[in-house]
XYZ file of C-alpha atoms in Angstrom:
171
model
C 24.730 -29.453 -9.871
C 25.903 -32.650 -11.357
C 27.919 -32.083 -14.883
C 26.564 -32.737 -17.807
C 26.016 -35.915 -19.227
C 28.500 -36.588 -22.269
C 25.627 -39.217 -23.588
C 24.844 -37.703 -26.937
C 21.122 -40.220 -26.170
C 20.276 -38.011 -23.151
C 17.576 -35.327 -23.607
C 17.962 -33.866 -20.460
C 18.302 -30.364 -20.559
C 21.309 -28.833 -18.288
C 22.094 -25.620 -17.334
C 24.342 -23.868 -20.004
C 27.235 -22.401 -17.663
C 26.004 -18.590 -17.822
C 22.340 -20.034 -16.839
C 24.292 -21.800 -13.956
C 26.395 -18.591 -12.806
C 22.723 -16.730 -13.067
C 20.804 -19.373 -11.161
C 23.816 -19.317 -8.213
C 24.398 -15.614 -8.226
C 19.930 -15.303 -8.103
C 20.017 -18.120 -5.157
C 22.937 -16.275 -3.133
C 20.812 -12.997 -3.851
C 17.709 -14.708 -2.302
C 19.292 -15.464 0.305
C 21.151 -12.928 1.419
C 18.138 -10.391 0.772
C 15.891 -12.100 3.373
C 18.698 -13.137 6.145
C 19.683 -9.046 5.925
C 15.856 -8.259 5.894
C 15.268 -10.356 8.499
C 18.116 -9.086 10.582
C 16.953 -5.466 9.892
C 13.464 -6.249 11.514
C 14.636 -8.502 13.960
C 17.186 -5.690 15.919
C 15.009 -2.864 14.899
C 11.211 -3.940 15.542
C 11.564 -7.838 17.201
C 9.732 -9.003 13.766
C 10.892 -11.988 11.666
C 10.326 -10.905 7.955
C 7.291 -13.475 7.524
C 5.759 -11.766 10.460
C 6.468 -8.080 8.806
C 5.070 -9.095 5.345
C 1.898 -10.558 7.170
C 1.300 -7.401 9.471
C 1.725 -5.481 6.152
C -0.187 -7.717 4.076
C -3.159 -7.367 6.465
C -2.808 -3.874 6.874
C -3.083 -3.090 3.335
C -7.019 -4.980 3.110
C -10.037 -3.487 3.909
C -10.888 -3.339 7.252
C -7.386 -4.905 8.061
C -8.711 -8.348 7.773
C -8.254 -11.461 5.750
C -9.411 -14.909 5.486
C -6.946 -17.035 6.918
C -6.813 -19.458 3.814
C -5.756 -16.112 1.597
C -3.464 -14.918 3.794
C -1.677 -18.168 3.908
C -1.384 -17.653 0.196
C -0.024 -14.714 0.116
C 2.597 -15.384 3.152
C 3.532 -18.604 0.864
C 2.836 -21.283 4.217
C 0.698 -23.507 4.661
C -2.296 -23.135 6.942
C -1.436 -24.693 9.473
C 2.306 -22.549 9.838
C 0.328 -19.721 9.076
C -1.769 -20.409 12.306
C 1.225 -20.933 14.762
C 2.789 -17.345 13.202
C -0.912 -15.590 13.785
C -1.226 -17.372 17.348
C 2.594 -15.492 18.294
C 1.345 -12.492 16.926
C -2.012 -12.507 18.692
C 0.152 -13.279 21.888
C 1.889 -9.803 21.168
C -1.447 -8.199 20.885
C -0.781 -7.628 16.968
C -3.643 -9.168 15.833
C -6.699 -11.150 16.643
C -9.347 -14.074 15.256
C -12.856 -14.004 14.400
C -15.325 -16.416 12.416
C -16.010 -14.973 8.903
C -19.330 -12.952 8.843
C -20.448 -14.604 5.989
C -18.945 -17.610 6.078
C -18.709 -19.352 9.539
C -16.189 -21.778 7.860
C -13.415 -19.213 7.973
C -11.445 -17.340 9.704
C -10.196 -13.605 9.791
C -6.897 -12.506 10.890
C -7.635 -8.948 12.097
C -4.770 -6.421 12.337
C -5.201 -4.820 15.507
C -4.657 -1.052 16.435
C -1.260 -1.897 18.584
C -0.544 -3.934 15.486
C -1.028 -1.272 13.099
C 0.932 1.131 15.948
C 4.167 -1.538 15.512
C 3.951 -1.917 11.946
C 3.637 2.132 11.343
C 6.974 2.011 13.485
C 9.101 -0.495 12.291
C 8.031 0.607 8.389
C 10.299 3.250 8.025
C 13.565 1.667 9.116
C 12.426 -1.830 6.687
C 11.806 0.677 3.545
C 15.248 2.360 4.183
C 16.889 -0.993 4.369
C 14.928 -2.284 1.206
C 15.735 1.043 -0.607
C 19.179 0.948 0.536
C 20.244 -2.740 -0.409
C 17.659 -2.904 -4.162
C 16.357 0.614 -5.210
C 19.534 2.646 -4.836
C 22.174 0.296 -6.365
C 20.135 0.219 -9.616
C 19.668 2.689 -12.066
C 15.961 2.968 -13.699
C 16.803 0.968 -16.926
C 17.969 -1.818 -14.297
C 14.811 -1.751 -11.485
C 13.116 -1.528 -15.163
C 14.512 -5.143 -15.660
C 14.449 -6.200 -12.441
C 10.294 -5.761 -12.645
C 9.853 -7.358 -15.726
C 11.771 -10.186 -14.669
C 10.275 -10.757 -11.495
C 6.986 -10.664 -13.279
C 7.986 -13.296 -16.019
C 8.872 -15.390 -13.424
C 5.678 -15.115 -11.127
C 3.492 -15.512 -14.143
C 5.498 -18.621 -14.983
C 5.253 -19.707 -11.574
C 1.159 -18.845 -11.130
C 0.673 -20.890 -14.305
C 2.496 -23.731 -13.402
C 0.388 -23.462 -10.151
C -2.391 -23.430 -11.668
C -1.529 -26.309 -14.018
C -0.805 -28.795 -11.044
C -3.654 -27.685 -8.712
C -6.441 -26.972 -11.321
C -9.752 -27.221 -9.265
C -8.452 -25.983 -5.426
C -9.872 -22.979 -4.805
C -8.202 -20.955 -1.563
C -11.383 -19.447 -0.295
């Protein structure tokens, strides 16, 4: 991060040096969390976490399907990525395409019954590595915190969203 201009004309805002400790110790958190997530699913079920939080995401709809377009919001990729990541998995046998019923625009992604078999098995060993490295390093006051934080910031982050992409609808 470049230092801080000593212009007194500049209305930039810069970090204050506790936001900047925050914003490196939050970055280094980020990524450590999903490289040791990822590692976790990788040696223990042969998932990469985007894969994981797709199988789960799936899993937890009706029917265990989801328009493609919504599930590439909630994985965070683009459609396109989303559609190389689903074609892997349907290699696997973890899940599986069909036109929309009501829609023949769309796609589902289906989670499939060997699918739901892998996810059921590589669940438990995830949550104990989630619970291990968050939930039991933090006392309740704390993962109270920690929740309204990460809240804050998504709400901050759906508006802004919103704001720059006011008419797109994800259907």
């Amino acid at each position: 991060m470049p230092e801080q201009p000593p212009h007194p004309t500049d209305q930039r805002r810069w970090l204050t040096p506790a936001e900047l400790e925050t914003w490196q110790q939050f970055g280094l958190m980020l990524h450590r969390l999903t490289a040791a997530l990822e590692t976790q699913l990788q040696q223990d079920a042969g998932l990469r976490y985007v894969e994981y939080y797709v199988l789960a995401g799936l899993s937890d709809q009706p029917g265990h399907r989801m328009r493609m377009s919504d599930l590439a919001v909630l994985a965070n990729s683009e459609l396109s990525r989303l559609s190389h990541l689903i074609s892997r998995l349907e290699r696997r046998g973890f899940v599986r395409r069909e036109p929309d019923p009501t829609n023949g625009r769309y796609t589902h992604a289906i989670l499939t019954d060997a699918g739901h078999a892998h996810l059921a098995e590589a669940a438990p060993g995830h949550v104990a590595r989630v619970l291990d490295l968050i939930f039991d390093g933090l006392v309740p006051a704390e993962l109270d915190s920690l929740r309204t934080v990460a809240a804050k910031i998504s709400e901050r982050i759906d508006r802004q969203d919103q704001r720059s992409c006011p008419g797109e609808d994800t259907a």
